[in-house]
Amino acid sequence: MKVEFEGKVREVRGGRKLIEIMKELGVSPEEYICVLNGEVVTEFEVAREGDTLKLVRVWSGG
Amino acid sequence: MVECSCGRRAAVVWDRPLCREHLREKLFAHVKANLDRLLGNERIAVAASGGKDSTALLEIAHEWASGRGVELVALLVDEGIEGYRDRTRKFLEEFCARRGIPLEVVSFRDELGEALDGILSRERRERACTICGTFRRYLLNRRARELGAGKLLMAHNLDDEAQTFFMNLFSGNFLQLTTKGELGGIVDDEKFVRRVKPLLDVPEKVLAVYAALFHPDLPADECPYLRESSRFRVRELVNELELRKPGSKRSALRAYLSILPSLKSSALKAKGRLKKCRECGEPTSRGLCKACELRHQLKTRS
Ligand code: SF4
Ligand SMILES: [Zn+2]
Ligand SMILES: [Zn+2]
């Protein structure tokens, strides 16, 4: 499955929780929002092969 | 699938999993309850920047105020940060125009004779947030008072407060918290408009998910000076801490709130009565206020 973040696209293994994928990429769920196939979801969702995950940074500045 | 109690897929976990609609419902109810507790019927000014936190605060406070006949004005300080504030300012102007929210803009250029970008071309970039924050607080207070606001609403969230707590802890001087421009929240003076923080206990991630879902056109730019600030490093640290020990941000907020009363009384003892700044007449604990002192030091053009 594909992961888009910080302007790059990477291929990772699916079939596991998004938080596992984030750990592998060194991305903190405190600092990124998960958008799975276009829908905002929690990091506890399970991704399937063929899914697309976009990680959107929680920008500060209120 | 992680489900909201209504059976829909959750977008965020905030104490419990919440779908898009129930996130909005909880956020509005939570912040309105805070507003009920913090505010009376006086006119209010909302410090707004066109960023995610203050936009949510403005939206909720506007709905709250309209329902009660409370007068509200949005107040933006335009520091003059190219590629950042110009974009969020444009967003906020359109946001307020669409909803009929009166918007007041005060700019560094008009008030100090120079934009922050200009000032910083002669200064170390690490000083950006100190300079920016000192003048912003000064201008917000002054303009809010001129507008006749009884309270000034600030959009600080749980993460901001936890960061402030740790920054003061690491600096080794908690009393600084009460002197670094925070007097407005500490000392009662007719020239200080009391600052209140209705988002105080709302996690930043919740506000970010809300913004992504309900205000997707919000500019997602970050201030170009942010990454050099000490707050940014503490932000990373606090986020790391929260991951390892969930609940750390809330504990920091609780600790901060529990020592605030004694900080206030020590600050009052240390500062005594407030004087008027000999140059601008704004309230200060010394002869010259922080903003005037900084203005001299930086030799801004006014
Ligand atoms: S990050 Fe610093 S310089 Fe940028 S707007 Fe915030 S306080 Fe000002
Ligand atoms: Zn729901
Ligand atoms: Zn002064």
Short mmCIF file of C-alpha atoms and ligand atoms in Angstrom, two decimals:
data_model
loop_
_atom_site.label_atom_id
_atom_site.label_comp_id
_atom_site.label_asym_id
_atom_site.label_seq_id
_atom_site.Cartn_x
_atom_site.Cartn_y
_atom_site.Cartn_z
CA MET A 1 0.00 0.00 0.00
CA LYS A 2 1.00 3.62 -0.50
CA VAL A 3 1.81 6.24 2.13
CA GLU A 4 2.08 9.91 1.25
CA PHE A 5 3.79 12.25 3.65
CA GLU A 6 6.02 15.32 3.57
CA GLY A 7 5.68 15.39 -0.20
CA LYS A 8 6.97 11.83 -0.69
CA VAL A 9 5.18 8.62 -1.62
CA ARG A 10 6.35 5.36 -0.09
CA GLU A 11 5.33 1.77 -0.51
CA VAL A 12 4.76 -0.07 2.79
CA ARG A 13 3.21 -3.33 3.93
CA GLY A 14 -0.53 -3.17 4.68
CA GLY A 15 -2.67 -5.54 6.75
CA ARG A 16 -1.86 -3.82 10.05
CA LYS A 17 -2.83 -0.85 12.18
CA LEU A 18 -1.89 2.61 10.93
CA ILE A 19 -0.03 3.27 14.15
CA GLU A 20 2.32 0.38 13.29
CA ILE A 21 3.02 1.97 9.93
CA MET A 22 3.58 5.35 11.56
CA LYS A 23 6.06 3.81 13.99
CA GLU A 24 7.94 2.24 11.10
CA LEU A 25 8.16 5.65 9.41
CA GLY A 26 9.08 7.45 12.63
CA VAL A 27 5.93 9.58 12.49
CA SER A 28 4.15 10.49 15.72
CA PRO A 29 0.34 10.24 15.94
CA GLU A 30 0.51 13.36 18.15
CA GLU A 31 1.86 15.26 15.16
CA TYR A 32 0.10 13.72 12.18
CA ILE A 33 -3.50 13.12 11.13
CA CYS A 34 -4.29 9.92 9.21
CA VAL A 35 -6.30 10.25 6.01
CA LEU A 36 -7.09 6.74 4.74
CA ASN A 37 -8.47 6.59 1.21
CA GLY A 38 -9.57 10.20 1.56
CA GLU A 39 -11.24 9.83 4.97
CA VAL A 40 -9.90 11.19 8.28
CA VAL A 41 -9.54 8.20 10.61
CA THR A 42 -7.81 7.33 13.88
CA GLU A 43 -4.38 5.69 13.96
CA PHE A 44 -6.05 2.53 15.31
CA GLU A 45 -7.69 1.72 11.97
CA VAL A 46 -6.37 -1.29 10.04
CA ALA A 47 -5.12 -0.68 6.48
CA ARG A 48 -5.49 -3.21 3.68
CA GLU A 49 -3.17 -3.78 0.75
CA GLY A 50 -4.12 -1.36 -2.00
CA ASP A 51 -5.15 1.41 0.45
CA THR A 52 -3.66 4.88 0.31
CA LEU A 53 -2.69 6.60 3.53
CA LYS A 54 -1.94 10.28 3.64
CA LEU A 55 -0.26 11.67 6.75
CA VAL A 56 -1.09 15.34 7.31
CA ARG A 57 1.01 17.28 9.75
CA VAL A 58 -0.67 18.96 12.72
CA TRP A 59 0.70 22.43 12.11
CA SER A 60 0.98 24.69 15.07
CA GLY A 61 -0.01 28.30 15.09
CA GLY A 62 -3.46 28.89 16.28
CA MET B 1 -12.99 -0.26 12.51
CA VAL B 2 -12.86 2.18 15.41
CA GLU B 3 -16.42 3.32 16.00
CA CYS B 4 -18.08 6.36 17.48
CA SER B 5 -20.95 5.50 19.83
CA CYS B 6 -23.31 6.22 16.88
CA GLY B 7 -21.75 3.40 14.85
CA ARG B 8 -19.94 5.58 12.32
CA ARG B 9 -16.19 5.36 11.83
CA ALA B 10 -14.25 7.58 14.25
CA ALA B 11 -12.12 10.47 13.00
CA VAL B 12 -10.37 11.13 16.31
CA VAL B 13 -10.17 9.87 19.86
CA TRP B 14 -10.93 12.58 22.44
CA ASP B 15 -11.57 10.65 25.63
CA ARG B 16 -13.67 8.40 23.38
CA PRO B 17 -13.79 7.70 19.62
CA LEU B 18 -15.77 10.39 17.78
CA CYS B 19 -17.11 10.62 14.25
CA ARG B 20 -17.11 13.90 12.33
CA GLU B 21 -20.53 15.04 13.61
CA HIS B 22 -19.99 14.00 17.20
CA LEU B 23 -16.57 15.64 17.27
CA ARG B 24 -18.22 18.91 16.28
CA GLU B 25 -21.00 18.42 18.80
CA LYS B 26 -18.60 17.67 21.65
CA LEU B 27 -16.20 20.50 20.77
CA PHE B 28 -19.00 23.08 20.61
CA ALA B 29 -20.62 21.87 23.84
CA HIS B 30 -17.29 21.73 25.65
CA VAL B 31 -16.10 25.18 24.60
CA LYS B 32 -19.52 26.77 25.19
CA ALA B 33 -19.53 25.35 28.73
CA ASN B 34 -16.11 26.96 29.23
CA LEU B 35 -17.46 30.25 27.85
CA ASP B 36 -20.45 30.09 30.21
CA ARG B 37 -18.03 29.69 33.09
CA LEU B 38 -15.56 32.37 31.99
CA LEU B 39 -17.74 35.13 30.58
CA GLY B 40 -20.61 37.37 31.58
CA ASN B 41 -22.48 39.76 29.32
CA GLU B 42 -19.63 42.17 28.62
CA ARG B 43 -18.40 42.85 25.10
CA ILE B 44 -15.69 40.35 24.09
CA ALA B 45 -12.72 40.48 21.74
CA VAL B 46 -11.40 37.26 20.23
CA ALA B 47 -7.71 37.23 19.35
CA ALA B 48 -7.85 35.63 15.90
CA SER B 49 -5.05 34.86 13.49
CA GLY B 50 -6.67 32.81 10.75
CA GLY B 51 -5.01 29.69 12.18
CA LYS B 52 -6.84 26.51 13.12
CA ASP B 53 -7.25 27.12 16.85
CA SER B 54 -8.44 30.71 16.84
CA THR B 55 -10.73 30.05 13.88
CA ALA B 56 -12.52 27.30 15.82
CA LEU B 57 -12.65 29.53 18.90
CA LEU B 58 -14.05 32.43 16.88
CA GLU B 59 -16.67 30.23 15.24
CA ILE B 60 -17.86 28.79 18.56
CA ALA B 61 -17.66 32.08 20.49
CA HIS B 62 -19.62 33.81 17.73
CA GLU B 63 -22.39 31.23 17.93
CA TRP B 64 -22.35 31.47 21.73
CA ALA B 65 -22.40 35.30 21.72
CA SER B 66 -25.16 35.54 19.10
CA GLY B 67 -27.39 33.35 21.22
CA ARG B 68 -26.94 35.65 24.22
CA GLY B 69 -26.87 39.06 22.65
CA VAL B 70 -23.22 39.48 23.62
CA GLU B 71 -21.19 41.79 21.37
CA LEU B 72 -18.11 40.19 19.83
CA VAL B 73 -15.27 41.53 17.75
CA ALA B 74 -12.43 39.54 16.17
CA LEU B 75 -9.00 41.11 16.62
CA LEU B 76 -6.07 40.23 14.36
CA VAL B 77 -2.51 41.37 14.86
CA ASP B 78 -0.73 41.41 11.51
CA GLU B 79 2.94 41.10 12.42
CA GLY B 80 4.05 41.32 8.83
CA ILE B 81 5.31 37.81 8.06
CA GLU B 82 5.36 37.25 4.34
CA GLY B 83 4.09 33.96 2.99
CA TYR B 84 2.36 33.24 6.31
CA ARG B 85 0.36 35.96 8.00
CA ASP B 86 -0.72 37.51 4.70
CA ARG B 87 -2.38 34.17 3.83
CA THR B 88 -4.04 33.54 7.17
CA ARG B 89 -5.18 37.19 7.28
CA LYS B 90 -6.88 36.81 3.91
CA PHE B 91 -8.57 33.63 5.10
CA LEU B 92 -9.78 35.34 8.29
CA GLU B 93 -11.07 38.39 6.41
CA GLU B 94 -13.17 36.14 4.19
CA PHE B 95 -14.27 33.97 7.13
CA CYS B 96 -15.48 37.03 9.09
CA ALA B 97 -17.10 38.65 6.05
CA ARG B 98 -19.09 35.48 5.29
CA ARG B 99 -20.41 35.29 8.85
CA GLY B 100 -20.86 38.98 9.52
CA ILE B 101 -18.26 39.02 12.31
CA PRO B 102 -16.69 42.47 12.82
CA LEU B 103 -12.92 42.26 12.37
CA GLU B 104 -10.30 44.71 13.63
CA VAL B 105 -6.76 44.53 12.31
CA VAL B 106 -3.72 46.07 14.04
CA SER B 107 -0.43 45.82 12.21
CA PHE B 108 3.18 46.06 13.32
CA ARG B 109 3.76 48.20 10.25
CA ASP B 110 1.27 50.85 11.37
CA GLU B 111 1.97 50.66 15.08
CA LEU B 112 5.73 50.13 15.15
CA GLY B 113 6.61 51.56 11.76
CA GLU B 114 7.98 48.25 10.58
CA ALA B 115 6.92 44.67 9.86
CA LEU B 116 8.36 41.77 11.87
CA ASP B 117 10.22 40.57 8.76
CA GLY B 118 11.99 43.95 8.63
CA ILE B 119 12.86 43.98 12.32
CA LEU B 120 14.22 40.44 12.06
CA SER B 121 16.45 41.26 9.12
CA ARG B 122 18.69 42.92 11.74
CA GLU B 123 18.14 40.45 14.58
CA ARG B 124 18.88 36.84 15.41
CA ARG B 125 16.02 34.65 14.19
CA GLU B 126 15.84 32.86 17.56
CA ARG B 127 14.53 36.10 19.03
CA ALA B 128 11.57 36.13 16.66
CA CYS B 129 8.94 34.75 19.03
CA THR B 130 10.05 36.91 21.96
CA ILE B 131 9.87 40.07 19.88
CA CYS B 132 6.69 39.01 18.12
CA GLY B 133 4.96 37.92 21.32
CA THR B 134 5.85 41.04 23.31
CA PHE B 135 4.46 43.43 20.70
CA ARG B 136 1.46 41.22 19.94
CA ARG B 137 0.38 41.04 23.58
CA TYR B 138 0.87 44.79 23.91
CA LEU B 139 -1.19 45.59 20.83
CA LEU B 140 -3.93 43.07 21.61
CA ASN B 141 -4.42 44.48 25.09
CA ARG B 142 -4.41 48.08 23.95
CA ARG B 143 -6.80 47.60 21.05
CA ALA B 144 -9.14 45.31 23.00
CA ARG B 145 -9.38 48.01 25.67
CA GLU B 146 -9.96 50.74 23.05
CA LEU B 147 -12.74 48.60 21.63
CA GLY B 148 -14.37 48.47 25.04
CA ALA B 149 -13.92 44.71 25.46
CA GLY B 150 -14.27 43.37 28.99
CA LYS B 151 -12.49 40.12 28.15
CA LEU B 152 -9.96 39.05 25.55
CA LEU B 153 -10.35 35.46 24.37
CA MET B 154 -7.11 33.67 23.54
CA ALA B 155 -6.99 30.39 21.59
CA HIS B 156 -4.27 28.61 23.57
CA ASN B 157 -4.93 24.88 23.60
CA LEU B 158 -3.87 22.08 25.94
CA ASP B 159 -0.61 21.51 24.07
CA ASP B 160 0.33 25.22 24.26
CA GLU B 161 -0.27 25.25 27.99
CA ALA B 162 1.67 22.04 28.58
CA GLN B 163 4.56 23.50 26.56
CA THR B 164 4.47 26.73 28.58
CA PHE B 165 4.55 24.72 31.79
CA PHE B 166 7.63 22.76 30.72
CA MET B 167 9.36 25.84 29.28
CA ASN B 168 9.04 27.53 32.65
CA LEU B 169 10.07 24.40 34.47
CA PHE B 170 13.23 24.15 32.35
CA SER B 171 14.01 27.84 32.71
CA GLY B 172 14.10 27.23 36.45
CA ASN B 173 11.99 30.24 37.28
CA PHE B 174 8.28 29.87 37.61
CA LEU B 175 7.83 33.46 38.61
CA GLN B 176 8.89 34.34 35.06
CA LEU B 177 5.57 33.00 34.01
CA THR B 178 4.01 35.94 35.73
CA THR B 179 6.39 38.57 34.43
CA LYS B 180 6.92 37.58 30.82
CA GLY B 181 4.00 39.55 29.55
CA GLU B 182 1.57 37.33 31.39
CA LEU B 183 0.70 40.05 33.91
CA GLY B 184 -2.55 40.66 32.13
CA GLY B 185 -3.82 37.39 33.42
CA ILE B 186 -2.37 37.86 36.87
CA VAL B 187 -2.73 41.41 38.06
CA ASP B 188 -6.02 43.26 38.04
CA ASP B 189 -5.72 46.69 36.55
CA GLU B 190 -8.28 48.74 34.69
CA LYS B 191 -5.86 49.01 31.77
CA PHE B 192 -5.42 45.26 31.45
CA VAL B 193 -8.18 43.50 29.60
CA ARG B 194 -8.54 40.16 31.29
CA ARG B 195 -7.42 37.29 29.06
CA VAL B 196 -9.36 34.04 29.11
CA LYS B 197 -8.56 30.75 27.39
CA PRO B 198 -11.66 28.75 26.50
CA LEU B 199 -9.64 26.06 24.60
CA LEU B 200 -7.29 25.51 27.53
CA ASP B 201 -8.15 21.82 27.94
CA VAL B 202 -8.69 20.93 24.27
CA PRO B 203 -5.84 18.88 22.71
CA GLU B 204 -4.22 20.36 19.62
CA LYS B 205 -4.81 17.18 17.64
CA VAL B 206 -8.57 17.49 18.21
CA LEU B 207 -8.47 21.04 16.83
CA ALA B 208 -6.37 19.93 13.88
CA VAL B 209 -8.81 17.14 12.98
CA TYR B 210 -11.72 19.57 13.38
CA ALA B 211 -9.99 22.02 11.04
CA ALA B 212 -9.22 19.29 8.49
CA LEU B 213 -12.88 18.21 8.49
CA PHE B 214 -14.69 21.54 8.69
CA HIS B 215 -12.28 24.18 7.40
CA PRO B 216 -10.29 22.41 4.70
CA ASP B 217 -9.48 25.75 3.08
CA LEU B 218 -7.54 26.96 6.14
CA PRO B 219 -4.00 27.82 5.08
CA ALA B 220 -1.75 25.06 6.41
CA ASP B 221 1.39 27.21 6.36
CA GLU B 222 3.58 27.46 9.41
CA CYS B 223 5.36 30.59 10.56
CA PRO B 224 8.84 30.62 8.97
CA TYR B 225 10.37 31.54 12.35
CA LEU B 226 8.67 28.78 14.32
CA ARG B 227 11.31 26.10 13.93
CA GLU B 228 14.01 28.22 15.51
CA SER B 229 11.98 28.88 18.63
CA SER B 230 12.57 27.16 21.94
CA ARG B 231 8.85 26.40 22.03
CA PHE B 232 9.21 24.22 18.96
CA ARG B 233 11.81 22.02 20.62
CA VAL B 234 9.71 21.75 23.77
CA ARG B 235 6.70 20.89 21.60
CA GLU B 236 8.53 17.86 20.21
CA LEU B 237 9.58 16.84 23.68
CA VAL B 238 6.08 17.12 25.14
CA ASN B 239 4.63 15.14 22.23
CA GLU B 240 7.19 12.42 22.82
CA LEU B 241 6.32 12.39 26.51
CA GLU B 242 2.62 12.12 25.74
CA LEU B 243 3.25 9.10 23.52
CA ARG B 244 5.27 7.33 26.19
CA LYS B 245 3.00 8.34 29.02
CA PRO B 246 -0.47 9.28 27.78
CA GLY B 247 -2.06 11.98 29.91
CA SER B 248 1.18 13.93 30.44
CA LYS B 249 -0.20 17.08 28.81
CA ARG B 250 -3.20 17.06 31.08
CA SER B 251 -1.04 16.45 34.13
CA ALA B 252 1.10 19.45 33.18
CA LEU B 253 -2.00 21.61 32.82
CA ARG B 254 -3.33 20.44 36.18
CA ALA B 255 0.02 21.15 37.85
CA TYR B 256 0.13 24.60 36.26
CA LEU B 257 -3.39 25.47 37.34
CA SER B 258 -2.76 24.24 40.86
CA ILE B 259 0.25 26.51 41.40
CA LEU B 260 -1.27 29.52 39.64
CA PRO B 261 -2.91 31.04 42.75
CA SER B 262 0.38 31.06 44.69
CA LEU B 263 2.22 32.37 41.64
CA LYS B 264 -0.26 35.20 41.48
CA SER B 265 0.21 36.20 45.07
CA SER B 266 4.02 36.01 44.82
CA ALA B 267 3.88 38.10 41.67
CA LEU B 268 1.75 40.68 43.38
CA LYS B 269 4.13 40.83 46.31
CA ALA B 270 7.16 41.10 44.04
CA LYS B 271 5.62 43.69 41.75
CA GLY B 272 3.60 45.81 44.07
CA ARG B 273 1.24 48.26 42.43
CA LEU B 274 1.32 48.82 38.71
CA LYS B 275 2.65 52.04 37.27
CA LYS B 276 2.07 53.74 33.97
CA CYS B 277 4.77 53.38 31.33
CA ARG B 278 6.43 56.78 31.08
CA GLU B 279 6.38 56.64 27.29
CA CYS B 280 3.14 55.05 26.23
CA GLY B 281 1.03 55.11 29.39
CA GLU B 282 0.29 51.39 29.25
CA PRO B 283 0.36 49.51 32.56
CA THR B 284 3.70 48.09 33.67
CA SER B 285 5.44 47.02 36.84
CA ARG B 286 8.43 49.19 35.95
CA GLY B 287 9.08 52.65 34.59
CA LEU B 288 9.17 51.56 30.98
CA CYS B 289 6.94 48.78 29.65
CA LYS B 290 8.34 45.70 27.90
CA ALA B 291 7.16 46.84 24.49
CA CYS B 292 8.74 50.32 24.80
CA GLU B 293 11.96 48.82 26.11
CA LEU B 294 12.09 46.43 23.18
CA ARG B 295 11.27 49.22 20.75
CA HIS B 296 14.28 51.22 21.97
CA GLN B 297 16.52 48.24 21.86
CA LEU B 298 15.47 47.29 18.34
CA LYS B 299 15.36 50.87 17.11
CA THR B 300 12.15 50.29 15.22
CA ARG B 301 11.22 53.14 13.02
CA SER B 302 8.50 54.80 15.09
S1 SF4 C 1 5.94 31.42 15.59
FE1 SF4 C 1 6.92 33.10 16.71
S2 SF4 C 1 7.38 34.64 15.14
FE2 SF4 C 1 5.89 33.23 14.27
S3 SF4 C 1 3.90 34.17 14.64
FE3 SF4 C 1 4.29 32.75 16.35
S4 SF4 C 1 5.28 34.01 17.92
FE4 SF4 C 1 5.38 35.17 15.99
ZN ZN C 2 -20.91 9.68 16.01
ZN ZN C 3 5.32 51.64 27.05
#
